[in-house]
XYZ file of C-alpha atoms in Angstrom:
251
model
C -23.157 23.081 -15.366
C -20.603 20.086 -15.580
C -17.064 21.238 -15.700
C -15.167 20.098 -18.563
C -12.169 21.869 -18.319
C -8.677 18.901 -17.910
C -8.980 19.866 -14.137
C -12.425 19.381 -13.580
C -12.888 16.457 -16.022
C -9.235 14.905 -13.741
C -11.460 15.452 -10.352
C -14.599 14.091 -12.247
C -12.297 10.286 -13.586
C -10.621 11.028 -9.742
C -14.346 10.965 -8.310
C -15.935 8.297 -10.212
C -12.890 6.043 -9.034
C -13.189 6.887 -5.245
C -16.853 6.004 -5.829
C -16.719 2.262 -6.946
C -14.156 1.301 -4.730
C -15.521 2.215 -2.615
C -19.199 0.085 -3.541
C -17.662 -2.050 -5.085
C -14.193 -2.801 -2.774
C -16.033 -1.793 0.221
C -15.912 -6.173 1.331
C -11.876 -6.756 0.147
C -11.656 -3.160 2.657
C -13.399 -4.515 6.082
C -11.163 -7.843 5.368
C -8.039 -6.035 5.046
C -8.657 -3.990 7.981
C -9.883 -7.624 10.006
C -6.671 -8.479 8.462
C -3.913 -5.546 9.792
C -6.107 -5.948 12.968
C -5.612 -9.679 13.378
C -2.321 -9.139 13.826
C -2.200 -6.417 15.851
C -4.278 -8.411 18.091
C -2.154 -11.910 17.965
C 1.373 -9.332 18.217
C 2.056 -9.004 15.047
C 4.077 -6.214 13.233
C 2.393 -4.807 10.051
C 4.592 -3.718 6.987
C 3.622 -1.809 3.693
C 5.754 -1.650 0.452
C 5.793 0.076 -2.597
C 7.728 0.024 -5.758
C 8.264 3.245 -8.627
C 5.207 5.874 -7.505
C 3.458 2.540 -5.547
C 5.245 3.640 -2.878
C 3.822 6.760 -2.715
C 1.113 4.870 -1.405
C 2.585 2.893 1.051
C 4.213 5.742 2.543
C 1.618 7.049 3.215
C 0.343 5.061 5.512
C 4.128 4.664 7.896
C 4.471 6.926 10.749
C 1.488 10.109 9.632
C -0.680 11.930 12.607
C -4.406 9.410 12.961
C -2.273 6.418 11.021
C -1.252 2.726 12.862
C 1.972 3.670 14.890
C 3.155 0.062 13.555
C 2.918 0.287 10.858
C 6.443 0.196 8.541
C 8.067 0.886 5.770
C 9.100 -2.028 3.550
C 11.821 -1.094 1.710
C 13.768 -2.389 -1.556
C 16.796 -0.173 -2.333
C 17.002 1.725 -5.648
C 12.745 0.646 -5.453
C 11.153 2.762 -3.181
C 11.065 6.415 -5.278
C 12.340 8.371 -8.127
C 15.144 9.934 -5.866
C 17.293 7.008 -6.831
C 19.490 8.544 -10.508
C 18.642 7.413 -13.430
C 14.820 6.863 -11.842
C 14.789 4.419 -15.101
C 16.647 1.295 -12.284
C 13.680 1.443 -10.270
C 12.227 0.717 -13.167
C 14.523 -2.376 -14.161
C 15.044 -3.740 -10.564
C 11.613 -4.193 -10.598
C 11.942 -7.125 -12.896
C 14.533 -9.152 -11.376
C 14.044 -11.485 -10.440
C 15.496 -12.847 -7.046
C 15.434 -10.005 -5.977
C 12.511 -10.244 -3.079
C 13.076 -13.640 -1.647
C 17.013 -11.931 -0.776
C 15.083 -8.271 0.317
C 12.877 -10.543 2.629
C 15.203 -12.401 4.259
C 16.745 -10.641 5.780
C 13.990 -8.042 6.563
C 12.515 -8.578 10.361
C 9.522 -10.057 8.387
C 8.238 -13.039 10.513
C 5.642 -15.668 11.293
C 3.241 -14.178 11.814
C 3.034 -10.470 10.555
C 1.382 -8.535 7.517
C 2.993 -6.885 4.807
C 0.604 -4.967 3.131
C 2.183 -5.323 -0.889
C 1.307 -2.325 -3.638
C 2.193 -2.985 -7.408
C -1.171 -1.286 -9.633
C -0.257 -3.865 -13.009
C 0.541 -6.537 -9.969
C 3.053 -7.972 -12.892
C 6.084 -7.380 -12.596
C 8.982 -10.026 -10.830
C 9.829 -8.120 -7.497
C 6.204 -7.931 -5.935
C 4.660 -11.028 -7.616
C 7.602 -13.033 -5.731
C 6.949 -10.852 -2.538
C 3.201 -12.270 -2.327
C 4.584 -15.600 -2.772
C 7.999 -15.485 -0.185
C 5.802 -14.208 1.854
C 3.652 -16.107 2.576
C 5.893 -19.298 2.681
C 7.414 -17.306 5.202
C 3.547 -17.034 7.099
C 2.829 -13.927 5.924
C -0.622 -12.278 5.770
C -0.533 -11.058 2.445
C -2.735 -7.871 1.291
C -2.433 -7.025 -1.909
C -3.622 -3.515 -3.733
C -4.097 -3.448 -7.434
C -5.431 -3.243 -10.230
C -6.680 -6.478 -11.741
C -8.120 -4.973 -15.002
C -3.754 -6.237 -15.632
C -4.260 -10.167 -15.514
C -6.681 -9.789 -18.334
C -4.168 -7.520 -20.368
C -0.853 -8.163 -19.458
C 1.796 -10.150 -19.691
C 3.417 -11.495 -16.635
C 7.032 -11.138 -16.428
C 7.357 -13.699 -13.754
C 7.752 -17.032 -14.839
C 5.743 -18.291 -12.730
C 3.082 -16.666 -15.293
C 1.173 -15.213 -13.091
C 0.051 -12.000 -10.737
C 0.434 -10.359 -7.450
C -3.654 -10.988 -7.293
C -2.852 -14.241 -7.148
C -0.760 -14.644 -4.225
C -2.873 -12.667 -1.729
C -5.021 -13.829 1.700
C -6.431 -10.689 0.599
C -6.877 -8.105 -2.911
C -7.691 -4.874 -3.519
C -8.535 -4.104 -6.948
C -7.945 0.082 -7.739
C -9.793 -0.207 -10.634
C -7.815 1.705 -12.544
C -7.774 1.919 -16.164
C -4.486 0.467 -18.270
C -1.714 3.009 -18.874
C -3.415 4.794 -15.583
C -4.438 7.805 -17.322
C -7.821 9.651 -16.996
C -8.257 12.514 -19.313
C -7.204 12.336 -23.854
C -7.245 15.253 -25.789
C -7.299 15.665 -29.648
C -4.075 18.026 -29.254
C -2.274 15.982 -26.872
C -0.599 12.323 -27.975
C -0.535 10.179 -25.355
C -3.332 9.936 -22.387
C -2.158 11.818 -19.273
C -3.079 12.441 -15.600
C -2.822 9.245 -13.703
C -4.524 8.841 -11.298
C -3.221 6.084 -8.560
C -1.838 7.517 -6.061
C -5.151 9.703 -4.973
C -7.430 6.184 -5.466
C -4.746 3.770 -3.479
C -3.936 6.207 -1.030
C -7.845 6.746 -0.526
C -7.859 2.641 -0.069
C -5.538 2.644 2.279
C -6.356 4.736 4.974
C -9.675 3.492 4.400
C -8.562 -0.452 5.408
C -5.937 1.483 7.910
C -9.369 3.616 9.613
C -10.526 -0.033 9.215
C -9.087 -1.428 11.638
C -8.313 0.955 14.282
C -11.897 0.219 14.500
C -12.109 -3.221 14.407
C -10.045 -3.070 16.940
C -11.625 -0.701 19.795
C -14.930 -3.044 18.905
C -12.549 -5.624 20.527
C -11.750 -3.835 23.206
C -8.202 -3.149 21.788
C -6.114 0.294 22.346
C -5.188 1.713 18.577
C -2.123 2.853 18.950
C -2.805 5.424 16.950
C -0.579 8.350 16.031
C -0.883 11.937 16.600
C -0.132 15.205 14.974
C 3.745 16.590 16.371
C 2.796 19.918 15.897
C -0.526 19.393 18.304
C -0.021 20.342 21.913
C 0.760 17.663 23.509
C 1.550 14.487 20.000
C 4.930 14.726 20.561
C 4.333 13.017 24.010
C 1.690 10.863 22.796
C 3.363 9.417 20.257
C 6.662 8.610 22.983
C 4.413 6.657 25.362
C 3.114 5.798 21.859
C 7.054 4.095 21.460
C 7.294 2.799 24.135
C 4.951 0.601 24.397
C 5.402 -0.489 21.308
C 9.568 -0.038 20.692
C 9.899 -4.116 19.912
C 6.706 -4.069 16.877
C 8.310 -0.380 15.566
C 11.319 -0.635 12.676
C 11.199 3.191 12.279
C 11.451 4.755 14.999
C 15.034 2.393 16.501
């Protein structure tokens, strides 16, 4: 019997979205994982960026047990999370032309690296410009976005384009416009967003693909272990030392 409580409806909606991205984005997930594996094998570095709540998915693949040690967080002051005061400043900064170029020019990113850019709408100046600038520097870009926004909203970048238009690989999260899965007659606004759960799962699928692809090539993927299991710190210490030139959160 179906659970028609709001909680049950949200789980059903999230599960449906996860099934859709599993089935409809399989080729893109494989392509993204292969791109990251190629970058690692070729000596490149890996970075992830997201603004606002999109930053949660970026942070989820950086310095975590079971994850690739080479994934670094590319930060833009004021937009990484809701800890900035006022929180609305982050939303405003996403619309500032030129900010992404300044950030990339002063970041460690270089030709041959890979950058994952996460933006649900993909319409703001920051993610669009970041993708454009990164590719001009010789960086390969994976975009994680809801492609639906490109057909139902107006771009906020001067080019009139969206994040999806400037990526080597695009992962479509399938999230509906507005990022809210539930409605009730007694509540005037839609509620219960699922983008974080879906986007995080998409990226972890990409990381799993990258690790397996490296292993298939005879390359041990540089994975981290939990510091809460015996031997975890020692394992991670060896990984940090071996890849110290490609890890920027440790040194």
